[in-house]
C-alpha positions as a printed NumPy array, in Angstrom:
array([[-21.676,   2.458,  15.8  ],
       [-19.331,   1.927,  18.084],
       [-15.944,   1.728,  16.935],
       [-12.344,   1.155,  18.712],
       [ -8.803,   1.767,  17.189],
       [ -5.61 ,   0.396,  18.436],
       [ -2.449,   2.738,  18.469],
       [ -2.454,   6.112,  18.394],
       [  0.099,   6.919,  15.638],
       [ -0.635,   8.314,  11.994],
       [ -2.332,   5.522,  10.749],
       [ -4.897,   4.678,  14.033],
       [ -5.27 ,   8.733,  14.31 ],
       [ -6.092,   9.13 ,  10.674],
       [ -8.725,   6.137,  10.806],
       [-10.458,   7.588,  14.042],
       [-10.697,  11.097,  12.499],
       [-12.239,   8.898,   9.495],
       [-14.727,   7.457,  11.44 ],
       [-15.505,  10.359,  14.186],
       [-16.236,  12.152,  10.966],
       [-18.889,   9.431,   9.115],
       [-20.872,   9.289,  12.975],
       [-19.12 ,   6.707,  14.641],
       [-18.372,   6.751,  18.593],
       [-14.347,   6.126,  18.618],
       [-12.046,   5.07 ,  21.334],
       [ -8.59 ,   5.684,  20.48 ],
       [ -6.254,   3.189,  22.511],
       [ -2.132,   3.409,  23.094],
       [ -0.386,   2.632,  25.83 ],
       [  1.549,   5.791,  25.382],
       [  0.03 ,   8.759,  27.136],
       [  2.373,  10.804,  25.501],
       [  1.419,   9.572,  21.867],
       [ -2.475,  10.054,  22.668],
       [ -1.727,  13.525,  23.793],
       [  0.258,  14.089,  20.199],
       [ -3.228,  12.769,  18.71 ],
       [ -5.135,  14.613,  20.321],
       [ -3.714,  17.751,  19.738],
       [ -3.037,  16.591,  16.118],
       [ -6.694,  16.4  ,  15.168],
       [ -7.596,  19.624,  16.752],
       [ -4.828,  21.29 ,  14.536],
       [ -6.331,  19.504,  11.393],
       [-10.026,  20.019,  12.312],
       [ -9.335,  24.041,  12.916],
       [ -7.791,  24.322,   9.475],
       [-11.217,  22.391,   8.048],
       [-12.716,  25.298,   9.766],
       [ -9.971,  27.629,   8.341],
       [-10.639,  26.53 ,   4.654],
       [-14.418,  26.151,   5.181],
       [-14.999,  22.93 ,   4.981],
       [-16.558,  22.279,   8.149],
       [-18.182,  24.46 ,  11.031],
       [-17.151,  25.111,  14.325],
       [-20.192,  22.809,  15.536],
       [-19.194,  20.301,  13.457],
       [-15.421,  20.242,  14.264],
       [-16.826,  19.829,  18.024],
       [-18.432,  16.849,  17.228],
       [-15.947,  15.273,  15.348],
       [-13.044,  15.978,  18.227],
       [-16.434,  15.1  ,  20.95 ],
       [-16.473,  11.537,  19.228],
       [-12.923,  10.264,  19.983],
       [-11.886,   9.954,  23.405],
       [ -8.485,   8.622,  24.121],
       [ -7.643,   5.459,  26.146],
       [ -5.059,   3.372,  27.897],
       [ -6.353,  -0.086,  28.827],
       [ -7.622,  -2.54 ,  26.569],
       [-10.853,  -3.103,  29.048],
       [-11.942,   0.147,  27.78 ],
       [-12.686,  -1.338,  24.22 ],
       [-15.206,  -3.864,  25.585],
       [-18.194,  -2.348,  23.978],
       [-16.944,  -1.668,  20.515],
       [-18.502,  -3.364,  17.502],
       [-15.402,  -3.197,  15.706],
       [-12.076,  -2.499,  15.948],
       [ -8.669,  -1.95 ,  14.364],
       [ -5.379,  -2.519,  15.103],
       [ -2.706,  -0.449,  13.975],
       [  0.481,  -0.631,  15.53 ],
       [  4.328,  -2.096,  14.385],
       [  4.186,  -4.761,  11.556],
       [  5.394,  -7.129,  13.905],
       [  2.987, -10.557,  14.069],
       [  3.417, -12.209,  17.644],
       [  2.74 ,  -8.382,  19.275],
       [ -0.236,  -8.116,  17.236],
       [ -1.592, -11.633,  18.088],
       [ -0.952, -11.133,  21.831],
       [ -3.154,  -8.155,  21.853],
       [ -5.689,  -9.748,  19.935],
       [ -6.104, -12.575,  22.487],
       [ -6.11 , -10.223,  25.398],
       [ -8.663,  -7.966,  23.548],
       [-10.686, -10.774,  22.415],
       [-11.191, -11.679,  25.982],
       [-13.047,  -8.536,  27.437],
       [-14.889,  -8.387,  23.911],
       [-18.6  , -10.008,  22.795],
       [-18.4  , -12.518,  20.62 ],
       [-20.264, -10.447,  17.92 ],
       [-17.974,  -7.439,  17.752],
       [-15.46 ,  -7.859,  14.667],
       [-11.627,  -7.368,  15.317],
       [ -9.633,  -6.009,  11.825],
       [ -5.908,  -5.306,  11.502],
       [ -4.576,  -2.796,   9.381],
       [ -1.736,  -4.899,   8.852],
       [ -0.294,  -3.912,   4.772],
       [  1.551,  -6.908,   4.631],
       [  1.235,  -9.61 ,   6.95 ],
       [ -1.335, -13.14 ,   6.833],
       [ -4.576, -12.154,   7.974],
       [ -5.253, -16.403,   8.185],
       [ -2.368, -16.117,  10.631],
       [ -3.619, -13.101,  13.064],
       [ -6.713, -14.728,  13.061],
       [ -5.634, -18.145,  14.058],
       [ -4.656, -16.21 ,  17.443],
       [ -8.505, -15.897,  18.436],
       [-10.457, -18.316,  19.727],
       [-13.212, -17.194,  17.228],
       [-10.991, -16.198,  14.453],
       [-14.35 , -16.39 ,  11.724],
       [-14.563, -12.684,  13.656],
       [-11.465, -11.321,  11.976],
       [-10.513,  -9.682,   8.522],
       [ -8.081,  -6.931,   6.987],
       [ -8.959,  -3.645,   6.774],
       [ -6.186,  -1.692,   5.034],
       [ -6.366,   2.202,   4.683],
       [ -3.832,   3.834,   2.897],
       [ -1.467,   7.001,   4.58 ],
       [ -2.769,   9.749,   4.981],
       [ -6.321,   7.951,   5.929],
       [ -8.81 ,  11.085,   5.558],
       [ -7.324,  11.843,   2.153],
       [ -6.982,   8.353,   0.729],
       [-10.177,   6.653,  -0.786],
       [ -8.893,   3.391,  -1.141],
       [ -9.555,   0.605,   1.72 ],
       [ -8.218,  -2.921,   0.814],
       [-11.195,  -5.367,   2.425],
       [ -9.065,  -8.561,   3.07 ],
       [-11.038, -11.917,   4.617],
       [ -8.823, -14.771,   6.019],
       [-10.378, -18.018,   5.234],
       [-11.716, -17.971,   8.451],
       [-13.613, -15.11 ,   8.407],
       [-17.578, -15.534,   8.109],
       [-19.615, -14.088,   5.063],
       [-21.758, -12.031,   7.55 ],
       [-18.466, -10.304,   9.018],
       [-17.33 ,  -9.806,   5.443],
       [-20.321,  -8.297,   4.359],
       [-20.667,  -6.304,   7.34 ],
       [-17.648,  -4.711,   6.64 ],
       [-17.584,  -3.675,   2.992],
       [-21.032,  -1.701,   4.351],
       [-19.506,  -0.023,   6.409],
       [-16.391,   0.852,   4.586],
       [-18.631,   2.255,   2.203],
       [-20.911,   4.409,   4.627],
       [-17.503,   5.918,   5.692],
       [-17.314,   6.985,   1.874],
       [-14.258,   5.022,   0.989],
       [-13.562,   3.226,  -1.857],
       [-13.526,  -0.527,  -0.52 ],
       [-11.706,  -3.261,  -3.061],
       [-11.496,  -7.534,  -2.051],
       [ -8.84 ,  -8.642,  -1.871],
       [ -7.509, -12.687,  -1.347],
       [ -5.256, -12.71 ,   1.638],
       [ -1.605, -13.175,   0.007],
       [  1.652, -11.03 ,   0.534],
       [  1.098,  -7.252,  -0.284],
       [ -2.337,  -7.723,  -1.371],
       [ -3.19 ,  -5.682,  -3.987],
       [ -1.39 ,  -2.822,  -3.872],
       [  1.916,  -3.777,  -2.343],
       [  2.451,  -6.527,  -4.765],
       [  0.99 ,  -4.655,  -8.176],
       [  3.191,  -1.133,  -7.499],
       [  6.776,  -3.18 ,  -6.543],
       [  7.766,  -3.137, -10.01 ],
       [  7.647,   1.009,  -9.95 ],
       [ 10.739,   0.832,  -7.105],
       [ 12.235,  -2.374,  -7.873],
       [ 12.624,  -2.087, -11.582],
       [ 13.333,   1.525, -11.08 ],
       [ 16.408,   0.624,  -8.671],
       [ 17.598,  -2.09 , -11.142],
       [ 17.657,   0.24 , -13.682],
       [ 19.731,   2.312, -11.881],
       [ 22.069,  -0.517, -10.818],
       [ 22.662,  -0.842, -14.412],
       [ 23.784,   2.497, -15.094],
       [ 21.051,   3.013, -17.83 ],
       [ 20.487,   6.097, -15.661],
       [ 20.038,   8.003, -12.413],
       [ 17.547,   8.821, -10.068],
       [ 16.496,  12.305, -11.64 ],
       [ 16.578,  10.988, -15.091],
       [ 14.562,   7.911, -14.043],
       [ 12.22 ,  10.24 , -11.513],
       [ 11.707,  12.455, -14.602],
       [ 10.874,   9.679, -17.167],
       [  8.304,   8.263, -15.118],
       [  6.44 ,  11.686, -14.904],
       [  7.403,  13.333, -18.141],
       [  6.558,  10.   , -20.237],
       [  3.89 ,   7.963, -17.737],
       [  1.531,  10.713, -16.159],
       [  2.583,   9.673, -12.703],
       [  2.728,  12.669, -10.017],
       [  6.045,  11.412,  -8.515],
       [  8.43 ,   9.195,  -9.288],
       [  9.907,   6.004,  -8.029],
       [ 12.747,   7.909,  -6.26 ],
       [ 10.693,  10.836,  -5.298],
       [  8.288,   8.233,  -3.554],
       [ 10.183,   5.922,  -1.672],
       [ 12.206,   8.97 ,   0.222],
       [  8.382,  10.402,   0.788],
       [  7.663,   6.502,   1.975],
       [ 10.515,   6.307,   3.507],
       [ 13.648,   3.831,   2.449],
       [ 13.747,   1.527,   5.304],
       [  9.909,   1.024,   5.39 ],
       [  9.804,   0.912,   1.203],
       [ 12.101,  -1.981,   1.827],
       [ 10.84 ,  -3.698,   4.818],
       [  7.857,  -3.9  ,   2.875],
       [  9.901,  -5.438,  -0.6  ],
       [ 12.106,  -7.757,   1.672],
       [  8.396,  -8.721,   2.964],
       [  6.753,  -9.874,   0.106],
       [ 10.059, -11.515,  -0.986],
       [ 10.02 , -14.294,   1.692],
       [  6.424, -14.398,   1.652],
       [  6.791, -15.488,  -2.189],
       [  9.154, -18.104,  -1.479],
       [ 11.636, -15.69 ,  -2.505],
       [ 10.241, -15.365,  -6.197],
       [ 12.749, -13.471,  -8.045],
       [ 10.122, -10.653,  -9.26 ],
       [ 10.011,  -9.232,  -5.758],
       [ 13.76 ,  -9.489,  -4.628],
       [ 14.906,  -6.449,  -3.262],
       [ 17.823,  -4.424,  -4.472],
       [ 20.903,  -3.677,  -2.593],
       [ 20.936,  -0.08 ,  -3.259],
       [ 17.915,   0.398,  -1.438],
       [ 19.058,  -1.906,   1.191],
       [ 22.685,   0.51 ,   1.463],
       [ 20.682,   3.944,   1.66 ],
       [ 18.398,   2.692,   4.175],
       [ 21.624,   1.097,   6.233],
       [ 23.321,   4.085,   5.854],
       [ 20.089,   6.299,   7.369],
       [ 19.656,   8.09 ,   4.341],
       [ 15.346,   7.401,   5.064],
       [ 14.347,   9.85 ,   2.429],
       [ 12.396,  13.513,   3.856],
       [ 12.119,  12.312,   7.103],
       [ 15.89 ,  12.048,   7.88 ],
       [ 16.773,  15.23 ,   5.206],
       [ 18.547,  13.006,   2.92 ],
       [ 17.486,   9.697,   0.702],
       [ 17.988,   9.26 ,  -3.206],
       [ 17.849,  13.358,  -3.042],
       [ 19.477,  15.744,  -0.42 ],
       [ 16.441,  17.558,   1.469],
       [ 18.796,  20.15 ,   3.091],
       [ 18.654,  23.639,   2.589],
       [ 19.957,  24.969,  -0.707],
       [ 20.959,  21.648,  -1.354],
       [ 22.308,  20.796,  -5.497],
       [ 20.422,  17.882,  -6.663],
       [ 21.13 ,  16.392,  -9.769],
       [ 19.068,  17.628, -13.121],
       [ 17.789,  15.128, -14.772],
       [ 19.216,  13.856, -18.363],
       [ 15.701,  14.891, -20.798],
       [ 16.499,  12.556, -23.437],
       [ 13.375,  11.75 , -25.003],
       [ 14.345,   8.239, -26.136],
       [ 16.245,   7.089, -22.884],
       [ 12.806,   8.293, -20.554],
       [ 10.542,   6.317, -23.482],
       [ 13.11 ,   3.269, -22.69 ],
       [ 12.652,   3.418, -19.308],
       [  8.97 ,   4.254, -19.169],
       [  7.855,   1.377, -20.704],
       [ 10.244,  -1.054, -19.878],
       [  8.28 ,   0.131, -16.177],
       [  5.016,   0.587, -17.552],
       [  5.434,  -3.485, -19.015],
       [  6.417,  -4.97 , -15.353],
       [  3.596,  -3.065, -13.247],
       [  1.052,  -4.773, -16.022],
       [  2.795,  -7.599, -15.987],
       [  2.242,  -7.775, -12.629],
       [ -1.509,  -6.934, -12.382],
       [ -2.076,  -9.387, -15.01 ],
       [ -0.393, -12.206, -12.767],
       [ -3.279, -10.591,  -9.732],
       [ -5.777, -11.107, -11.95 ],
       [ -4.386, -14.456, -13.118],
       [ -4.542, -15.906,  -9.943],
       [ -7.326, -14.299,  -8.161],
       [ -5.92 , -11.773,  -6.049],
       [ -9.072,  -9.342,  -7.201],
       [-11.15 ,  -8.796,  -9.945],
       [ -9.889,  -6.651, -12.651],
       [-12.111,  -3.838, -11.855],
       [-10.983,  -3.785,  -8.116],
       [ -7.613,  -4.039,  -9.461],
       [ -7.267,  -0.92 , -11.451],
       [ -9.36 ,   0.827,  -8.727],
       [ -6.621,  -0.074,  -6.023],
       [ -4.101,   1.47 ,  -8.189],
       [ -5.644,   4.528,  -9.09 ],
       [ -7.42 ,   5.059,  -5.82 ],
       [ -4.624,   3.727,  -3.405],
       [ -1.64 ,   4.762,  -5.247],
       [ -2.324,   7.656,  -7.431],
       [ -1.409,   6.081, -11.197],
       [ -2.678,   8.087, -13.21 ],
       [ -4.892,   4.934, -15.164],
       [ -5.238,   1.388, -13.95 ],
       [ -3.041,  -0.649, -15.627],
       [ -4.893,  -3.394, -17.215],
       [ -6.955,  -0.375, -18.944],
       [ -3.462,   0.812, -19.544],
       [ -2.646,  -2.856, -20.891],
       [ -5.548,  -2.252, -23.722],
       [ -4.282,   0.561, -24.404],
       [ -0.696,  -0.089, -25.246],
       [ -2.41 ,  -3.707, -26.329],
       [ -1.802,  -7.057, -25.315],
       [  0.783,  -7.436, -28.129],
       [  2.879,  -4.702, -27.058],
       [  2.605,  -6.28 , -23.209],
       [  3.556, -10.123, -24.44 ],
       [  6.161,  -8.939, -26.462],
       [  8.192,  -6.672, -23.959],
       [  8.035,  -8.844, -21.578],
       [  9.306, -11.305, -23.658],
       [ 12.116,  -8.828, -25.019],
       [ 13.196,  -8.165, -21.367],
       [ 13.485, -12.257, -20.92 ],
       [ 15.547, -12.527, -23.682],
       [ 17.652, -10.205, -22.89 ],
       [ 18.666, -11.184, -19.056],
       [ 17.075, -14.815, -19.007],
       [ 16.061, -14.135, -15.386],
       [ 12.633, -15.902, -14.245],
       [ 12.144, -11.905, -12.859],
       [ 11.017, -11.139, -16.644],
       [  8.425, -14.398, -16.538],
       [  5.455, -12.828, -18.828],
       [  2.323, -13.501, -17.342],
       [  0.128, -16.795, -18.664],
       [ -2.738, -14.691, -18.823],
       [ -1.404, -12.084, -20.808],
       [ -0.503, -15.333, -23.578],
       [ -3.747, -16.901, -23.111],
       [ -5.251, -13.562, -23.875],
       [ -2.932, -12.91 , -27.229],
       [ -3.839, -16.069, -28.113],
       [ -7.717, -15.397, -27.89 ],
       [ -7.392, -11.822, -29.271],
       [ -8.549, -10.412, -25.888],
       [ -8.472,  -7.238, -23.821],
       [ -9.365,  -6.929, -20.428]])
């Protein structure tokens, strides 16, 4: 197969190494000489510690690095049977390339963006065959993450569709449907984990170690809220919130906090600038956190009930089904169980009803329980 990937950064690099690696031909485009270069070298690095570890052969790592070449004109992505964009979240530079690429392409050969947030019904209106288009979301880093969120516009044909959850799956990922709305399925599920996580800082209940700590100490998870939006960085963690926001027509469960909004203002980025919610210098003091085993139970599951909450609503209104659903968390994100498995456990009861304590308390449409979690109390259901 013949495969073509647009922009040369992590993302595009990680996907080509993904597909070198499952047989594919690749041609790895960027109009930066400079970033193909940084690719290049990049995969060699990662391929010669494969070798290192013993995970692949010198033979193999040739063929792998043999598969990708690296490219600067469009024209040279002609041939491909598929290909996928990945370069800056920004809609009217990704349509322009798509109409220009479209152009030198057959009209068989199937054009995907890796777009984590944007319309894929509105990318595809760019082409003049847009039934040739769908989303194709890996998750960072793309070798190491399983997950692939398959996303069809309502344009795209069956036989594209189809085409591409095979070949998703050849390339050994883990490939989930999703309906084309803001943040898919992972995007919109996890924003509870930062935004209720910030709000509960905002209210002084506690700080970002305590709150970091709960979430780990009390939920299983490997990091916590804090601990992942300064590895995610703050000003992408919140491009991404402020995204979904407006796409929702500004619904408040999505709003974005202003703390996050301040940090990422002020440059504090998380890791990749050396400071975020924690200081990443050298012999820096962070904060302990406060190991009161009632306060991280408090905030734990007043978490726990918005991120099931929010599959719930997914599931409620199609997004996925519920077993792509808890695979998109666990496989995309890391949780350590999908949450409407999580929702049996704790049992639909305990969901309605904190929910419904959380309403109570601030009256805020934010704490809006979901009407399938009431239809399914009603019923005596679990999902």
């Amino acid at each position: 197969m013949k495969l073509a990937i647009i922009g040369s950064g992590t993302m595009g690099s990680g996907i080509a190494q993904v597909a070198a690696t499952a047989g594919c031909s690749v041609k790895l485009y960027d109009t930066n000489q400079a970033a193909l270069d940084k690719s290049k070298a990049a995969l060699a690095k990662v391929m010669s510690r494969l070798v290192e570890k013993g995970k692949i052969d010198e033979k193999e790592k040739s063929r792998i690095e043999n598969s990708i070449s690296y490219v600067g004109s469009l024209k040279d992505l002609a041939e491909a049977d598929l290909t996928i964009e990945a370069i800056i979240e920004n809609a009217e530079i990704k349509q322009k390339v798509f109409q220009e690429l479209e152009s030198y392409q057959s009209d068989t050969a199937i054009i995907a963006s890796n777009t984590s947030s944007l319309s894929i019904a509105s990318l595809a209106a760019s082409l003049k065959k847009p039934e040739r288009f769908i989303g194709i979301h890996f998750f960072n880093p793309a070798p190491l993450m399983p997950l692939v969120e398959i996303i069809p516009a309502i344009q795209t044909s069956d036989d594209v569709k189809n085409k591409v959850v095979q070949i998703i799956g050849d390339w050994k990922k883990i490939g989930v449907l999703v309906k084309d709305t803001p943040g898919f399925i992972v995007n919109r599920v996890a924003r509870p984990f930062y935004g209720e996580a910030l709000r509960i800082y905002e209210e002084g209940i506690a700080d970002f170690a305590t709150i970091d700590w709960a979430m780990k100490e009390m939920g299983g998870f490997k990091m916590g809220p804090f601990e992942l939006m300064d590895f995610i960085g703050n000003d992408i963690n919140y491009t991404v919130t402020e995204t979904v926001f407006t796409a929702f027509y500004f619904d408040p469960r999505y709003r974005p906090a202003f703390t996050q909004k301040r940090f990422a203002e002020a440059g504090y980025l998380g890791r990749k600038s050396g400071r975020g919610y924690y200081n990443y210098a050298e012999n820096a003091n962070n904060p302990e956190p406060k190991k009161d085993p009632k306060l991280g139970k408090q905030i734990f599951e007043r978490i726990l009930g918005m991120l099931i909450n929010e599959a719930a609503d997914a599931l409620f209104l199609n997004i996925a089904s519920a077993k792509d659903i808890d695979l998109a968390m666990t496989k995309g994100v890391n949780y350590p169980k999908g949450l409407l498995a999580w929702a049996n456990e704790m049992s639909i009861d305990w969901c309605v009803e904190k929910m419904d304590a959380l309403y109570e308390e601030y009256r805020e449409d934010r704490y809006r329980c979901s009407p399938l979690l009431r239809k399914m109390r009603r019923e005596s259901k679990i999902f």
